[in-house]
Short mmCIF file of C-alpha atoms in Angstrom, two decimals:
data_model
loop_
_atom_site.label_atom_id
_atom_site.label_comp_id
_atom_site.label_asym_id
_atom_site.label_seq_id
_atom_site.Cartn_x
_atom_site.Cartn_y
_atom_site.Cartn_z
CA MET O 1 0.00 0.00 0.00
CA ASN O 2 1.86 3.06 -1.23
CA GLN O 3 -0.76 5.79 -0.84
CA ASP O 4 0.08 8.80 1.25
CA LEU O 5 0.97 7.69 4.77
CA GLN O 6 -1.31 10.37 6.22
CA TYR O 7 -4.28 8.27 5.14
CA LYS O 8 -2.99 4.77 5.93
CA ASP O 9 -4.48 4.32 9.41
CA CYS O 10 -7.75 5.95 8.41
CA ILE O 11 -8.17 3.72 5.35
CA GLU O 12 -7.54 0.66 7.52
CA ALA O 13 -10.08 1.85 10.12
CA CYS O 14 -12.69 2.51 7.42
CA LEU O 15 -12.27 -0.96 5.89
CA GLN O 16 -12.43 -2.60 9.34
CA CYS O 17 -15.59 -0.63 10.06
CA MET O 18 -17.13 -1.54 6.68
CA ASN O 19 -16.44 -5.15 7.58
CA ALA O 20 -17.92 -4.92 11.09
CA CYS O 21 -21.02 -3.10 9.81
CA ASN O 22 -21.65 -5.72 7.14
CA VAL O 23 -21.17 -8.55 9.64
CA CYS O 24 -23.57 -6.84 12.05
CA TYR O 25 -26.04 -6.31 9.21
CA VAL O 26 -26.25 -9.96 8.14
CA SER O 27 -26.11 -11.20 11.73
CA SER O 28 -28.91 -8.84 12.80
CA LEU O 29 -31.11 -10.06 9.95
CA LYS O 30 -30.81 -13.58 11.43
CA GLU O 31 -31.65 -12.61 15.04
CA TYR O 32 -34.86 -13.91 16.62
CA GLU O 33 -35.86 -10.51 18.00
CA LEU O 34 -35.70 -8.63 14.77
CA ALA O 35 -38.01 -5.66 15.39
CA MET O 36 -35.67 -3.94 17.84
CA LEU O 37 -32.89 -4.14 15.24
CA ARG O 38 -34.62 -2.23 12.41
CA GLU O 39 -32.58 0.91 12.88
CA CYS O 40 -29.43 -1.11 13.50
CA ILE O 41 -29.84 -2.93 10.17
CA ARG O 42 -30.55 0.29 8.34
CA LEU O 43 -27.60 2.17 9.83
CA ASP O 44 -25.25 -0.79 9.36
CA ARG O 45 -25.86 -0.64 5.63
CA GLU O 46 -25.53 3.14 5.39
CA CYS O 47 -22.36 3.14 7.47
CA ALA O 48 -20.80 0.20 5.61
CA ASP O 49 -21.38 1.92 2.27
CA ILE O 50 -20.05 5.27 3.50
CA CYS O 51 -16.94 3.71 5.12
CA ASP O 52 -16.18 1.82 1.92
CA PHE O 53 -16.64 5.01 -0.06
CA ALA O 54 -14.36 6.91 2.32
CA ALA O 55 -11.63 4.27 2.14
CA GLN O 56 -11.68 4.26 -1.66
CA SER O 57 -11.67 8.07 -1.76
CA MET O 58 -8.56 8.23 0.41
CA ILE O 59 -6.82 5.51 -1.60
CA ARG O 60 -7.51 7.54 -4.76
CA GLN O 61 -6.64 10.83 -3.05
CA SER O 62 -9.99 12.21 -4.13
CA PRO O 63 -10.34 16.00 -4.05
CA PHE O 64 -13.37 15.39 -1.80
CA VAL O 65 -11.61 13.39 0.91
CA GLN O 66 -12.34 15.96 3.60
CA GLU O 67 -16.08 16.16 2.95
CA ILE O 68 -16.38 12.39 2.64
CA CYS O 69 -14.52 11.78 5.90
CA GLU O 70 -16.69 14.35 7.68
CA LEU O 71 -19.70 12.40 6.41
CA CYS O 72 -18.05 9.18 7.58
CA VAL O 73 -17.66 10.56 11.11
CA LYS O 74 -21.41 11.29 11.27
CA ALA O 75 -22.37 7.87 9.92
CA CYS O 76 -20.01 6.09 12.30
CA GLU O 77 -21.27 8.04 15.31
CA ALA O 78 -24.91 7.32 14.44
CA CYS O 79 -24.22 3.63 13.88
CA ALA O 80 -22.14 3.36 17.08
CA ASP O 81 -24.93 5.01 19.08
CA GLU O 82 -27.52 2.60 17.72
CA CYS O 83 -25.42 -0.58 17.92
CA GLY O 84 -24.27 0.43 21.41
CA LYS O 85 -27.87 -0.06 22.63
CA HIS O 86 -27.84 -3.79 21.90
CA GLU O 87 -26.23 -6.72 23.70
CA HIS O 88 -25.42 -8.87 20.66
CA GLN O 89 -21.70 -9.42 20.23
CA HIS O 90 -21.90 -8.33 16.57
CA CYS O 91 -23.50 -5.06 17.70
CA LYS O 92 -20.82 -4.45 20.32
CA ASP O 93 -18.08 -5.24 17.81
CA CYS O 94 -19.69 -2.94 15.28
CA ALA O 95 -20.08 -0.08 17.76
CA GLU O 96 -16.42 -0.39 18.68
CA ALA O 97 -15.28 -0.44 15.04
CA CYS O 98 -17.49 2.59 14.33
CA ARG O 99 -15.97 4.57 17.22
CA ARG O 100 -12.44 3.68 16.14
CA CYS O 101 -13.26 4.71 12.58
CA ALA O 102 -14.80 8.02 13.66
CA ASP O 103 -11.67 8.71 15.72
CA ALA O 104 -9.39 7.82 12.82
CA CYS O 105 -11.34 10.12 10.48
CA ARG O 106 -11.26 12.99 12.98
CA HIS O 107 -7.53 12.49 13.48
CA MET O 108 -6.93 12.46 9.74
CA LEU O 109 -9.06 15.61 9.30
CA THR O 110 -7.18 17.60 11.93
CA ALA O 111 -3.81 16.40 10.59
CA ALA O 112 -4.72 17.31 7.00
CA MET S 1 -41.12 4.94 -8.07
CA ASN S 2 -42.88 5.68 -4.82
CA GLN S 3 -40.18 7.41 -2.80
CA ASP S 4 -40.93 10.79 -1.35
CA LEU S 5 -41.81 13.21 -4.14
CA GLN S 6 -39.46 15.81 -2.65
CA TYR S 7 -36.54 13.70 -3.91
CA LYS S 8 -37.90 12.57 -7.26
CA ASP S 9 -36.38 15.28 -9.49
CA CYS S 10 -33.09 15.22 -7.63
CA ILE S 11 -32.74 11.43 -7.91
CA GLU S 12 -33.40 11.67 -11.64
CA ALA S 13 -30.82 14.47 -12.03
CA CYS S 14 -28.21 12.46 -10.08
CA LEU S 15 -28.72 9.36 -12.22
CA GLN S 16 -28.55 11.42 -15.43
CA CYS S 17 -25.35 13.01 -14.16
CA MET S 18 -23.86 9.63 -13.18
CA ASN S 19 -24.62 8.50 -16.72
CA ALA S 20 -23.09 11.59 -18.38
CA CYS S 21 -19.96 11.40 -16.19
CA ASN S 22 -19.42 7.73 -17.02
CA VAL S 23 -19.93 8.39 -20.74
CA CYS S 24 -17.47 11.30 -20.58
CA TYR S 25 -15.01 9.10 -18.66
CA VAL S 26 -14.89 6.27 -21.21
CA SER S 27 -15.02 8.68 -24.14
CA SER S 28 -12.16 10.77 -22.73
CA LEU S 29 -10.02 7.66 -22.29
CA LYS S 30 -10.38 7.09 -26.06
CA GLU S 31 -9.47 10.64 -27.14
CA TYR S 32 -6.27 11.26 -29.09
CA GLU S 33 -5.20 14.21 -26.94
CA LEU S 34 -5.33 12.43 -23.65
CA ALA S 35 -2.96 14.48 -21.48
CA MET S 36 -5.26 17.52 -21.31
CA LEU S 37 -8.07 15.25 -20.07
CA ARG S 38 -6.33 13.81 -16.97
CA GLU S 39 -8.31 15.89 -14.52
CA CYS S 40 -11.49 15.43 -16.53
CA ILE S 41 -11.15 11.62 -16.35
CA ARG S 42 -10.39 11.74 -12.64
CA LEU S 43 -13.30 14.04 -11.79
CA ASP S 44 -15.71 12.14 -14.04
CA ARG S 45 -15.13 9.03 -11.95
CA GLU S 46 -15.39 10.83 -8.61
CA CYS S 47 -18.54 12.66 -9.68
CA ALA S 48 -20.17 9.55 -11.18
CA ASP S 49 -19.60 7.60 -7.97
CA ILE S 50 -20.85 10.43 -5.75
CA CYS S 51 -23.96 11.06 -7.89
CA ASP S 52 -24.80 7.36 -7.81
CA PHE S 53 -24.29 7.33 -4.08
CA ALA S 54 -26.51 10.40 -3.68
CA ALA S 55 -29.30 8.91 -5.79
CA GLN S 56 -29.30 5.68 -3.80
CA SER S 57 -29.24 7.60 -0.52
CA MET S 58 -32.31 9.58 -1.49
CA ILE S 59 -34.13 6.48 -2.73
CA ARG S 60 -33.45 4.84 0.65
CA GLN S 61 -34.23 8.03 2.56
CA SER S 62 -30.85 7.77 4.25
CA PRO S 63 -30.42 9.83 7.44
CA PHE S 64 -27.38 11.37 5.70
CA VAL S 65 -29.16 12.66 2.60
CA GLN S 66 -28.35 16.28 3.37
CA GLU S 67 -24.59 15.76 3.85
CA ILE S 68 -24.39 13.50 0.80
CA CYS S 69 -26.22 15.99 -1.42
CA GLU S 70 -23.98 18.83 -0.19
CA LEU S 71 -21.02 16.68 -1.20
CA CYS S 72 -22.72 16.00 -4.53
CA VAL S 73 -23.05 19.74 -5.22
CA LYS S 74 -19.29 20.19 -4.73
CA ALA S 75 -18.40 17.21 -6.92
CA CYS S 76 -20.78 18.35 -9.68
CA GLU S 77 -19.45 21.91 -9.62
CA ALA S 78 -15.83 20.73 -9.80
CA CYS S 79 -16.61 18.33 -12.64
CA ALA S 80 -18.66 20.94 -14.52
CA ASP S 81 -15.81 23.47 -14.22
CA GLU S 82 -13.29 20.99 -15.58
CA CYS S 83 -15.45 19.54 -18.35
CA GLY S 84 -16.54 23.06 -19.30
CA LYS S 85 -12.95 23.78 -20.41
CA HIS S 86 -13.05 21.19 -23.20
CA GLU S 87 -14.69 21.21 -26.62
CA HIS S 88 -15.57 17.52 -26.84
CA GLN S 89 -19.29 16.93 -27.04
CA HIS S 90 -19.11 14.39 -24.18
CA CYS S 91 -17.43 17.05 -22.02
CA LYS S 92 -20.09 19.63 -22.86
CA ASP S 93 -22.86 17.13 -22.19
CA CYS S 94 -21.23 16.15 -18.92
CA ALA S 95 -20.77 19.76 -17.78
CA GLU S 96 -24.42 20.45 -18.50
CA ALA S 97 -25.60 17.34 -16.61
CA CYS S 98 -23.35 18.30 -13.68
CA ARG S 99 -24.78 21.81 -13.51
CA ARG S 100 -28.35 20.50 -13.66
CA CYS S 101 -27.55 18.00 -10.92
CA ALA S 102 -25.93 20.63 -8.69
CA ASP S 103 -29.03 22.80 -9.15
CA ALA S 104 -31.36 19.91 -8.36
CA CYS S 105 -29.39 19.09 -5.19
CA ARG S 106 -29.38 22.72 -4.07
CA HIS S 107 -33.11 22.96 -4.73
CA MET S 108 -33.75 19.78 -2.77
CA LEU S 109 -31.57 21.00 0.11
CA THR S 110 -33.38 24.34 0.45
CA ALA S 111 -36.79 22.65 0.17
CA ALA S 112 -35.90 20.04 2.82
CA MET U 1 -27.70 9.36 -22.85
CA ASN U 2 -25.43 8.64 -25.77
CA GLN U 3 -24.04 5.21 -24.91
CA ASP U 4 -24.49 2.41 -27.37
CA LEU U 5 -28.16 1.95 -28.16
CA GLN U 6 -27.88 -1.81 -27.62
CA TYR U 7 -27.62 -1.16 -23.88
CA LYS U 8 -30.12 1.68 -23.50
CA ASP U 9 -33.21 -0.31 -22.50
CA CYS U 10 -31.22 -2.61 -20.26
CA ILE U 11 -29.55 0.28 -18.40
CA GLU U 12 -32.96 1.85 -17.84
CA ALA U 13 -34.39 -1.45 -16.57
CA CYS U 14 -31.44 -1.93 -14.19
CA LEU U 15 -31.82 1.56 -12.72
CA GLN U 16 -35.58 1.11 -12.33
CA CYS U 17 -34.94 -2.20 -10.59
CA MET U 18 -32.26 -0.69 -8.32
CA ASN U 19 -34.84 1.93 -7.39
CA ALA U 20 -37.63 -0.58 -6.72
CA CYS U 21 -35.32 -2.82 -4.67
CA ASN U 22 -34.16 0.08 -2.51
CA VAL U 23 -37.75 1.26 -1.99
CA CYS U 24 -38.80 -2.28 -1.03
CA TYR U 25 -35.79 -2.53 1.29
CA VAL U 26 -36.57 0.59 3.34
CA SER U 27 -40.31 -0.09 3.26
CA SER U 28 -39.83 -3.67 4.45
CA LEU U 29 -37.69 -2.48 7.36
CA LYS U 30 -40.70 -0.41 8.50
CA GLU U 31 -43.29 -3.21 8.27
CA TYR U 32 -44.94 -4.52 11.44
CA GLU U 33 -44.43 -8.16 10.52
CA LEU U 34 -40.72 -7.98 10.00
CA ALA U 35 -39.59 -11.58 10.54
CA MET U 36 -41.18 -12.89 7.34
CA LEU U 37 -39.31 -10.22 5.38
CA ARG U 38 -35.74 -11.14 6.42
CA GLU U 39 -34.87 -12.74 3.11
CA CYS U 40 -36.71 -10.02 1.20
CA ILE U 41 -34.63 -7.29 2.90
CA ARG U 42 -31.41 -9.20 2.30
CA LEU U 43 -32.12 -9.89 -1.38
CA ASP U 44 -33.39 -6.34 -1.98
CA ARG U 45 -29.98 -5.01 -0.98
CA GLU U 46 -28.01 -7.57 -2.99
CA CYS U 47 -30.18 -7.03 -6.05
CA ALA U 48 -30.11 -3.22 -5.77
CA ASP U 49 -26.31 -3.22 -5.59
CA ILE U 50 -25.93 -5.67 -8.48
CA CYS U 51 -28.41 -3.78 -10.70
CA ASP U 52 -26.61 -0.52 -10.02
CA PHE U 53 -23.31 -2.19 -10.81
CA ALA U 54 -24.72 -3.64 -14.03
CA ALA U 55 -26.11 -0.28 -15.16
CA GLN U 56 -22.79 1.47 -14.57
CA SER U 57 -20.90 -1.32 -16.33
CA MET U 58 -23.05 -0.97 -19.43
CA ILE U 59 -22.77 2.83 -19.40
CA ARG U 60 -18.98 2.46 -19.28
CA GLN U 61 -18.99 -0.38 -21.82
CA SER U 62 -17.05 -2.50 -19.37
CA PRO U 63 -15.27 -5.54 -20.83
CA PHE U 64 -17.20 -7.57 -18.24
CA VAL U 65 -20.72 -6.50 -19.25
CA GLN U 66 -21.75 -10.02 -20.19
CA GLU U 67 -20.68 -11.67 -16.92
CA ILE U 68 -22.17 -8.84 -14.87
CA CYS U 69 -25.51 -9.02 -16.68
CA GLU U 70 -25.62 -12.79 -16.25
CA LEU U 71 -25.11 -12.19 -12.54
CA CYS U 72 -27.83 -9.55 -12.65
CA VAL U 73 -30.31 -12.02 -14.15
CA LYS U 74 -29.71 -14.42 -11.24
CA ALA U 75 -30.04 -11.71 -8.60
CA CYS U 76 -33.23 -10.35 -10.18
CA GLU U 77 -34.79 -13.81 -10.43
CA ALA U 78 -33.97 -14.61 -6.79
CA CYS U 79 -35.33 -11.27 -5.61
CA ALA U 80 -38.47 -11.56 -7.77
CA ASP U 81 -39.15 -15.06 -6.39
CA GLU U 82 -38.81 -13.84 -2.81
CA CYS U 83 -40.74 -10.57 -3.19
CA GLY U 84 -43.40 -12.41 -5.17
CA LYS U 85 -44.34 -14.31 -1.99
CA HIS U 86 -45.48 -11.16 -0.17
CA GLU U 87 -48.61 -9.05 -0.48
CA HIS U 88 -47.07 -5.64 0.25
CA GLN U 89 -47.35 -3.28 -2.66
CA HIS U 90 -43.61 -2.48 -2.46
CA CYS U 91 -42.88 -6.22 -2.75
CA LYS U 92 -45.16 -6.60 -5.77
CA ASP U 93 -43.64 -3.54 -7.42
CA CYS U 94 -40.17 -4.85 -6.70
CA ALA U 95 -40.92 -8.32 -8.06
CA GLU U 96 -42.27 -6.78 -11.26
CA ALA U 97 -39.22 -4.51 -11.68
CA CYS U 98 -36.92 -7.50 -11.07
CA ARG U 99 -38.67 -9.59 -13.72
CA ARG U 100 -38.54 -6.74 -16.23
CA CYS U 101 -34.84 -6.24 -15.48
CA ALA U 102 -34.05 -9.96 -15.83
CA ASP U 103 -35.86 -9.94 -19.19
CA ALA U 104 -33.98 -6.84 -20.35
CA CYS U 105 -30.64 -8.40 -19.37
CA ARG U 106 -31.47 -11.66 -21.13
CA HIS U 107 -32.54 -9.75 -24.23
CA MET U 108 -29.35 -7.70 -24.19
CA LEU U 109 -27.24 -10.84 -23.73
CA THR U 110 -28.80 -12.66 -26.69
CA ALA U 111 -28.57 -9.54 -28.88
CA ALA U 112 -24.90 -8.97 -27.98
CA MET X 1 -13.48 -10.00 11.58
CA ASN X 2 -15.80 -12.84 12.45
CA GLN X 3 -17.16 -13.82 9.04
CA ASP X 4 -16.80 -17.40 7.95
CA LEU X 5 -13.15 -18.38 7.97
CA GLN X 6 -13.50 -19.91 4.51
CA TYR X 7 -13.69 -16.37 3.10
CA LYS X 8 -11.15 -14.61 5.29
CA ASP X 9 -8.08 -14.86 3.04
CA CYS X 10 -10.09 -14.12 -0.07
CA ILE X 11 -11.67 -11.00 1.42
CA GLU X 12 -8.24 -9.75 2.43
CA ALA X 13 -6.84 -10.44 -1.06
CA CYS X 14 -9.77 -8.61 -2.70
CA LEU X 15 -9.32 -5.53 -0.50
CA GLN X 16 -5.57 -5.50 -1.13
CA CYS X 17 -6.26 -5.75 -4.85
CA MET X 18 -8.88 -2.99 -4.73
CA ASN X 19 -6.24 -0.85 -3.03
CA ALA X 20 -3.49 -1.65 -5.54
CA CYS X 21 -5.82 -1.04 -8.50
CA ASN X 22 -6.92 2.34 -7.15
CA VAL X 23 -3.30 3.34 -6.46
CA CYS X 24 -2.30 2.26 -9.99
CA TYR X 25 -5.29 4.18 -11.39
CA VAL X 26 -4.43 7.54 -9.81
CA SER X 27 -0.70 7.04 -10.39
CA SER X 28 -1.25 6.18 -14.06
CA LEU X 29 -3.32 9.32 -14.55
CA LYS X 30 -0.28 11.33 -13.42
CA GLU X 31 2.26 9.61 -15.71
CA TYR X 32 3.93 11.58 -18.49
CA GLU X 33 3.33 8.89 -21.11
CA LEU X 34 -0.38 8.62 -20.65
CA ALA X 35 -1.54 7.22 -24.00
CA MET X 36 -0.03 3.77 -23.43
CA LEU X 37 -1.87 3.54 -20.12
CA ARG X 38 -5.45 4.02 -21.41
CA GLU X 39 -6.39 0.38 -21.01
CA CYS X 40 -4.51 0.14 -17.72
CA ILE X 41 -6.52 3.05 -16.28
CA ARG X 42 -9.78 1.59 -17.55
CA LEU X 43 -9.12 -1.90 -16.21
CA ASP X 44 -7.80 -0.57 -12.89
CA ARG X 45 -11.17 1.05 -12.25
CA GLU X 46 -13.20 -1.96 -13.35
CA CYS X 47 -11.06 -4.34 -11.30
CA ALA X 48 -11.06 -2.10 -8.21
CA ASP X 49 -14.84 -1.87 -8.26
CA ILE X 50 -15.29 -5.61 -8.82
CA CYS X 51 -12.80 -6.55 -6.07
CA ASP X 52 -14.55 -4.23 -3.64
CA PHE X 53 -17.88 -5.71 -4.62
CA ALA X 54 -16.53 -9.25 -4.17
CA ALA X 55 -15.10 -8.47 -0.73
CA GLN X 56 -18.37 -6.98 0.48
CA SER X 57 -20.33 -9.91 -0.94
CA MET X 58 -18.21 -12.41 0.95
CA ILE X 59 -18.41 -10.38 4.16
CA ARG X 60 -22.22 -10.39 3.83
CA GLN X 61 -22.28 -14.04 2.74
CA SER X 62 -24.24 -13.04 -0.32
CA PRO X 63 -26.09 -15.85 -2.12
CA PHE X 64 -24.17 -14.74 -5.23
CA VAL X 65 -20.65 -15.10 -3.83
CA GLN X 66 -19.68 -17.79 -6.34
CA GLU X 67 -20.75 -15.85 -9.43
CA ILE X 68 -19.18 -12.63 -8.12
CA CYS X 69 -15.87 -14.33 -7.37
CA GLU X 70 -15.84 -15.96 -10.81
CA LEU X 71 -16.29 -12.46 -12.24
CA CYS X 72 -13.52 -11.22 -9.96
CA VAL X 73 -11.10 -13.84 -11.30
CA LYS X 74 -11.73 -12.61 -14.87
CA ALA X 75 -11.31 -8.96 -13.94
CA CYS X 76 -8.11 -9.65 -12.00
CA GLU X 77 -6.61 -11.71 -14.82
CA ALA X 78 -7.41 -9.02 -17.40
CA CYS X 79 -5.98 -6.27 -15.18
CA ALA X 80 -2.86 -8.32 -14.33
CA ASP X 81 -2.24 -9.00 -18.04
CA GLU X 82 -2.52 -5.31 -18.89
CA CYS X 83 -0.54 -3.95 -15.92
CA GLY X 84 2.08 -6.66 -16.46
CA LYS X 85 3.00 -4.97 -19.77
CA HIS X 86 4.22 -1.80 -18.06
CA GLU X 87 7.39 -1.00 -16.14
CA HIS X 88 5.91 1.44 -13.62
CA GLN X 89 6.21 0.19 -10.06
CA HIS X 90 2.49 0.84 -9.46
CA CYS X 91 1.68 -1.34 -12.47
CA LYS X 92 3.92 -4.15 -11.25
CA ASP X 93 2.45 -3.92 -7.74
CA CYS X 94 -1.05 -3.94 -9.21
CA ALA X 95 -0.36 -6.93 -11.45
CA GLU X 96 0.97 -8.86 -8.48
CA ALA X 97 -2.03 -7.97 -6.28
CA CYS X 98 -4.37 -8.97 -9.13
CA ARG X 99 -2.70 -12.36 -9.53
CA ARG X 100 -2.81 -13.02 -5.78
CA CYS X 101 -6.48 -12.03 -5.73
CA ALA X 102 -7.34 -14.27 -8.70
CA ASP X 103 -5.57 -17.15 -6.94
CA ALA X 104 -7.39 -16.47 -3.67
CA CYS X 105 -10.75 -16.39 -5.47
CA ARG X 106 -10.01 -19.62 -7.34
CA HIS X 107 -8.92 -21.27 -4.10
CA MET X 108 -12.08 -20.12 -2.34
CA LEU X 109 -14.25 -21.33 -5.23
CA THR X 110 -12.76 -24.83 -5.26
CA ALA X 111 -12.95 -25.06 -1.45
CA ALA X 112 -16.60 -23.91 -1.40
#
């Protein structure tokens, strides 16, 4: 990976978060008590797509990296808040990945 | 199409713009004078991906529609500025689609 | 839209299907009887993403158009079969859009 | 990352390949001798998008994993063949990542 080192940690955090959100999404859809997970499922998908988009934008050094990472912070915070309400391990893992990703994006934005 | 009518025109403009940007992208890659189109090719891809993302977000009534459409305005304006410098018909068509899309996003954002 | 006319109808069908699948996805997540819609929600997302991918591939005249449209046929058929089991209007609309899209892809593939 | 272990290596290879393709794409667009890199730029984008799609499909255990990974093998082989013609380090790195990804997909497909 030879993209600018300033982005390296943030790209990694975004891809880890995309992964955790997608795992939480499919796992939530299989849970017995599904109704309480509506918003979790919905935000998992939004956050996964936005994290993936953010990672690719940084890899390509898009001129819109800043705006996309600001968006990513909001999506990660919303998804972490929602997943943090649930006791499923996939929700806890997702919330943690979202918080780490939001932190990584904020750190990248202040360093930029 | 039964999504909220407030988004209908904007979704349509985003998909038209995604189309025009992708057409401009592949057409530019075939042009004889390629070097002057570097930035055009790069922005076409960024703008196509962002417009597609914006359209899908509106269709799904994403909680991040506003941020994504603000991002879309910036991408469309940058792509329109760059494509507007070139005489190729695909560049002119793309610049026009980008300006229409930026307008549609701005209109949606003020109406929201 | 000035891409090759051979793709025009198929691109339109894919984007209509992406739209219907995303509408069905968000609408299903709001339904009272959620458990019976697990597979519908899951396939809506897969099919929406694949249709969008197929549309963009045709617009860009990707060298992989054929393989992607064959994949799109399978996704549309699976989603149509699942949505066809449910009485919600968004499921019926989605199933119809999926069948139209599968037909358009098959027609494009035989004409290619 | 708690998705099925059968996919773990393949997901990692797809994300590494998506990264290498996007790096090669932006780097190629900056090269002085651009004309010889037209097909490289085009295939980098196609392959990056398909690898990303394949990774996400495996993470979500999509019902279409097999078809998507078969598509991914073709895209990686085409991109490796093209990038393998060029002496730029980003092309060599990309070709290598594409070959590793094609191998990982083939291995996953035979193990499945």
